[in-house]
Amino acid sequence: MPIYKMDGKKDGKQKYRVRINYVDSTGKSRQIDRVAYGKEEAKDLERELISNLKEETMPKMTLRQLCDEYVAVKSHEVRASSLNKIKPRISHYVLPFIGGIRIDRLNVPILQKWKLQIEDVRSERTGKPLELSTKKNIYGGLCALLNYAVKMEYIEKNPLAIVGNFKNPYEEKKEMDYYTPEEFKAFITAAKHQAEDAELVRDNMYEWNFYVFFNIAFYTGMRKGEIHALKWTDIDGDVLRVRRSINQKADGGDLETPPKNKSSVRDLQIPKPLADVLKAHYARHSSLSGFTDDWRICGGTKCLRNTTLQSRNKQYAKEAGLKIIRIHDFRHSHASLLANNGINIQEIARRLGHSKVETTWNTYAHLYPREEERAVQVLNKIV
């Protein structure tokens, strides 16, 4: 124990020795010895010594310096796409405001003031206040940075957790967008007509790649980057093997990485409608000069570009008379179709490559048919 009872008294109070062992900035073991009279006085002295010691040994690191270290460390630990999302949020919305402040001096009032400053920031693209989702992402980036500082024992706790995330009590929760099977049929028919017209008029088979992409998205629920990365070698009979992903936002061009997490490495049985689409597309690709099975299924020697993909998405939806949904919403369409037909939530989670079933359940539970009536029927049979 750092407090030891000693012989002797003063003014009727017992004598105590307060001893603190620590390691200084050079790595040498050090010790502080002090004397106090009275047990409470000894405890107070201990707290004071520890507090002063932490102040002396705490790294005089600014938030900007912490950010540099964090990026250097995380570049070897996380996917480039994940790091590339955090860096601009920090550099644009955190460092200009509080980057020069020492991390041990960041407190609740300073961070609350920073939040108010972000509330007044306008988007460079639209000139309007930042969307709530954007502000929450900024908060998440700074929170990750300060959590790292806690992990490294640079600070004791993360004060941003006390401040809390951005909120808007008047914002209504957005409904999840997806296509029903009937809507998808209309969408994919428009895509097919576009590809047929392009091949007929310009002798160009490039447009078929988009048609195949959206078929894969709907019938498998794969992520956009996972579809971009697919090669013909990933098809094994009636199984599609998900083993990689493409990040188009990485510095230096396309970056091929493993999928998002361990659960994302998965094998998906190919349904017959998709098998027919892939078979026909393989015949197209194999007729082209220089073809090998190492070609990307959607694109050939080069991945489809996300901007062009989104353009085609809007075009097909407009021609089919449908609402425009995001590329990611084709993943929702796949999961919604399965959920509405009572497929086990664990199988949906597996097909989507979710690391936790809870993620799938929180997103799609509301789509499952109500089971209350069935439960009561079961209980009514007990007599």
CSV table of N, CA, C and O in Angstrom, one decimal, residues 299-349:
chain,number,residue,atom,x,y,z
A,299,GLY,N,-17.5,-5.7,-65.6
A,299,GLY,CA,-16.5,-4.7,-66.1
A,299,GLY,C,-15.4,-5.3,-66.9
A,299,GLY,O,-14.8,-4.6,-67.8
A,300,GLY,N,-15.0,-6.5,-66.7
A,300,GLY,CA,-13.9,-7.1,-67.5
A,300,GLY,C,-12.6,-6.8,-66.9
A,300,GLY,O,-12.2,-7.2,-65.8
A,301,THR,N,-11.8,-6.1,-67.6
A,301,THR,CA,-10.4,-5.7,-67.2
A,301,THR,C,-10.4,-4.6,-66.2
A,301,THR,O,-9.4,-4.4,-65.5
A,302,LYS,N,-11.5,-3.9,-66.0
A,302,LYS,CA,-11.6,-2.8,-65.1
A,302,LYS,C,-12.9,-2.7,-64.4
A,302,LYS,O,-13.9,-3.0,-65.1
A,303,CYS,N,-13.0,-2.3,-63.2
A,303,CYS,CA,-14.2,-2.2,-62.5
A,303,CYS,C,-15.1,-1.1,-63.0
A,303,CYS,O,-14.6,-0.1,-63.6
A,304,LEU,N,-16.4,-1.3,-62.9
A,304,LEU,CA,-17.3,-0.2,-63.3
A,304,LEU,C,-17.1,1.0,-62.3
A,304,LEU,O,-16.7,0.8,-61.1
A,305,ARG,N,-17.3,2.2,-62.8
A,305,ARG,CA,-17.1,3.4,-61.9
A,305,ARG,C,-18.4,3.7,-61.2
A,305,ARG,O,-19.5,3.6,-61.7
A,306,ASN,N,-18.2,4.0,-59.9
A,306,ASN,CA,-19.4,4.3,-59.0
A,306,ASN,C,-20.2,5.4,-59.6
A,306,ASN,O,-21.5,5.4,-59.5
A,307,THR,N,-19.6,6.5,-60.1
A,307,THR,CA,-20.4,7.6,-60.6
A,307,THR,C,-21.3,7.2,-61.8
A,307,THR,O,-22.4,7.5,-61.9
A,308,THR,N,-20.7,6.3,-62.7
A,308,THR,CA,-21.5,5.8,-63.9
A,308,THR,C,-22.6,4.9,-63.4
A,308,THR,O,-23.7,4.9,-63.9
A,309,LEU,N,-22.2,4.1,-62.4
A,309,LEU,CA,-23.2,3.1,-61.9
A,309,LEU,C,-24.4,3.9,-61.3
A,309,LEU,O,-25.6,3.5,-61.5
A,310,GLN,N,-24.2,4.9,-60.6
A,310,GLN,CA,-25.3,5.7,-60.0
A,310,GLN,C,-26.1,6.4,-61.1
A,310,GLN,O,-27.3,6.5,-61.0
A,311,SER,N,-25.4,6.8,-62.2
A,311,SER,CA,-26.1,7.4,-63.3
A,311,SER,C,-27.1,6.4,-64.0
A,311,SER,O,-28.2,6.8,-64.3
A,312,ARG,N,-26.6,5.2,-64.2
A,312,ARG,CA,-27.4,4.2,-64.7
A,312,ARG,C,-28.6,3.8,-63.8
A,312,ARG,O,-29.7,3.6,-64.2
A,313,ASN,N,-28.3,3.8,-62.5
A,313,ASN,CA,-29.4,3.5,-61.5
A,313,ASN,C,-30.5,4.5,-61.7
A,313,ASN,O,-31.7,4.1,-61.7
A,314,LYS,N,-30.2,5.8,-61.8
A,314,LYS,CA,-31.2,6.8,-61.9
A,314,LYS,C,-32.0,6.7,-63.2
A,314,LYS,O,-33.2,6.8,-63.3
A,315,GLN,N,-31.2,6.4,-64.3
A,315,GLN,CA,-31.8,6.3,-65.6
A,315,GLN,C,-32.8,5.1,-65.7
A,315,GLN,O,-33.9,5.3,-66.2
A,316,TYR,N,-32.4,3.9,-65.2
A,316,TYR,CA,-33.3,2.8,-65.2
A,316,TYR,C,-34.6,3.0,-64.4
A,316,TYR,O,-35.7,2.6,-64.9
A,317,ALA,N,-34.4,3.6,-63.3
A,317,ALA,CA,-35.5,3.9,-62.4
A,317,ALA,C,-36.5,4.8,-63.1
A,317,ALA,O,-37.7,4.6,-63.1
A,318,LYS,N,-36.0,5.9,-63.7
A,318,LYS,CA,-36.8,6.8,-64.4
A,318,LYS,C,-37.6,6.2,-65.6
A,318,LYS,O,-38.8,6.4,-65.8
A,319,GLU,N,-36.9,5.4,-66.4
A,319,GLU,CA,-37.5,4.7,-67.5
A,319,GLU,C,-38.6,3.7,-67.0
A,319,GLU,O,-39.6,3.5,-67.8
A,320,ALA,N,-38.4,3.1,-65.9
A,320,ALA,CA,-39.4,2.2,-65.3
A,320,ALA,C,-40.5,2.8,-64.6
A,320,ALA,O,-41.4,2.1,-64.1
A,321,GLY,N,-40.4,4.1,-64.4
A,321,GLY,CA,-41.4,4.9,-63.6
A,321,GLY,C,-41.4,4.6,-62.1
A,321,GLY,O,-42.4,4.6,-61.4
A,322,LEU,N,-40.1,4.3,-61.6
A,322,LEU,CA,-40.0,4.0,-60.2
A,322,LEU,C,-39.3,5.1,-59.4
A,322,LEU,O,-38.6,6.0,-60.0
A,323,LYS,N,-39.4,5.0,-58.1
A,323,LYS,CA,-38.7,5.9,-57.2
A,323,LYS,C,-37.2,5.6,-57.4
A,323,LYS,O,-36.8,4.4,-57.7
A,324,ILE,N,-36.3,6.5,-57.1
A,324,ILE,CA,-34.9,6.2,-57.2
A,324,ILE,C,-34.4,5.9,-55.8
A,324,ILE,O,-34.6,6.6,-54.8
A,325,ILE,N,-33.7,4.7,-55.7
A,325,ILE,CA,-33.2,4.3,-54.5
A,325,ILE,C,-31.6,4.2,-54.6
A,325,ILE,O,-31.1,4.3,-55.7
A,326,ARG,N,-30.9,4.2,-53.5
A,326,ARG,CA,-29.5,4.1,-53.5
A,326,ARG,C,-29.0,2.8,-54.0
A,326,ARG,O,-29.8,1.8,-53.9
A,327,ILE,N,-27.8,2.7,-54.4
A,327,ILE,CA,-27.2,1.4,-54.8
A,327,ILE,C,-27.3,0.5,-53.5
A,327,ILE,O,-27.6,-0.7,-53.7
A,328,HIS,N,-27.0,1.0,-52.4
A,328,HIS,CA,-27.0,0.2,-51.1
A,328,HIS,C,-28.4,-0.4,-50.8
A,328,HIS,O,-28.5,-1.4,-50.2
A,329,ASP,N,-29.4,0.3,-51.3
A,329,ASP,CA,-30.8,-0.1,-51.1
A,329,ASP,C,-31.2,-1.4,-51.8
A,329,ASP,O,-32.2,-2.0,-51.5
A,330,PHE,N,-30.4,-1.8,-52.8
A,330,PHE,CA,-30.6,-3.1,-53.4
A,330,PHE,C,-30.3,-4.2,-52.4
A,330,PHE,O,-30.8,-5.3,-52.5
A,331,ARG,N,-29.3,-3.9,-51.6
A,331,ARG,CA,-29.0,-4.8,-50.5
A,331,ARG,C,-30.2,-5.0,-49.5
A,331,ARG,O,-30.6,-6.0,-49.1
A,332,HIS,N,-30.8,-3.8,-49.2
A,332,HIS,CA,-32.1,-3.8,-48.4
A,332,HIS,C,-33.2,-4.6,-49.1
A,332,HIS,O,-34.0,-5.3,-48.5
A,333,SER,N,-33.2,-4.4,-50.5
A,333,SER,CA,-34.3,-5.1,-51.2
A,333,SER,C,-34.1,-6.6,-51.1
A,333,SER,O,-35.1,-7.3,-50.9
A,334,HIS,N,-32.9,-7.1,-51.2
A,334,HIS,CA,-32.7,-8.5,-51.0
A,334,HIS,C,-33.1,-9.0,-49.6
A,334,HIS,O,-33.8,-10.0,-49.5
A,335,ALA,N,-32.7,-8.3,-48.6
A,335,ALA,CA,-33.0,-8.7,-47.2
A,335,ALA,C,-34.5,-8.6,-46.9
A,335,ALA,O,-35.1,-9.4,-46.3
A,336,SER,N,-35.1,-7.5,-47.5
A,336,SER,CA,-36.5,-7.3,-47.2
A,336,SER,C,-37.4,-8.4,-47.9
A,336,SER,O,-38.4,-8.9,-47.3
A,337,LEU,N,-37.0,-8.9,-49.1
A,337,LEU,CA,-37.7,-10.0,-49.7
A,337,LEU,C,-37.6,-11.2,-48.9
A,337,LEU,O,-38.6,-11.9,-48.7
A,338,LEU,N,-36.4,-11.6,-48.4
A,338,LEU,CA,-36.3,-12.8,-47.6
A,338,LEU,C,-37.0,-12.6,-46.2
A,338,LEU,O,-37.7,-13.6,-45.8
A,339,ALA,N,-36.9,-11.5,-45.6
A,339,ALA,CA,-37.6,-11.3,-44.3
A,339,ALA,C,-39.1,-11.4,-44.5
A,339,ALA,O,-39.8,-12.0,-43.6
A,340,ASN,N,-39.7,-10.8,-45.5
A,340,ASN,CA,-41.1,-10.8,-45.7
A,340,ASN,C,-41.6,-12.2,-46.0
A,340,ASN,O,-42.8,-12.5,-46.0
A,341,ASN,N,-40.7,-13.1,-46.4
A,341,ASN,CA,-41.1,-14.5,-46.7
A,341,ASN,C,-40.7,-15.4,-45.5
A,341,ASN,O,-40.6,-16.6,-45.7
A,342,GLY,N,-40.4,-14.8,-44.4
A,342,GLY,CA,-40.1,-15.6,-43.2
A,342,GLY,C,-38.8,-16.3,-43.1
A,342,GLY,O,-38.7,-17.3,-42.3
A,343,ILE,N,-37.8,-15.9,-43.9
A,343,ILE,CA,-36.5,-16.6,-43.8
A,343,ILE,C,-35.9,-16.3,-42.5
A,343,ILE,O,-35.9,-15.1,-42.0
A,344,ASN,N,-35.2,-17.3,-41.9
A,344,ASN,CA,-34.6,-17.1,-40.6
A,344,ASN,C,-33.6,-15.9,-40.6
A,344,ASN,O,-32.8,-15.8,-41.5
A,345,ILE,N,-33.7,-15.1,-39.5
A,345,ILE,CA,-32.8,-13.9,-39.5
A,345,ILE,C,-31.3,-14.3,-39.5
A,345,ILE,O,-30.5,-13.5,-40.0
A,346,GLN,N,-31.0,-15.4,-39.0
A,346,GLN,CA,-29.5,-15.8,-39.0
A,346,GLN,C,-29.1,-16.1,-40.4
A,346,GLN,O,-27.9,-15.8,-40.7
A,347,GLU,N,-29.9,-16.6,-41.2
A,347,GLU,CA,-29.5,-16.9,-42.6
A,347,GLU,C,-29.4,-15.6,-43.4
A,347,GLU,O,-28.5,-15.4,-44.2
A,348,ILE,N,-30.3,-14.6,-43.1
A,348,ILE,CA,-30.2,-13.3,-43.7
A,348,ILE,C,-28.9,-12.6,-43.3
A,348,ILE,O,-28.2,-12.0,-44.2
A,349,ALA,N,-28.6,-12.7,-42.0
A,349,ALA,CA,-27.3,-12.1,-41.5
A,349,ALA,C,-26.1,-12.7,-42.2
A,349,ALA,O,-25.1,-12.1,-42.6
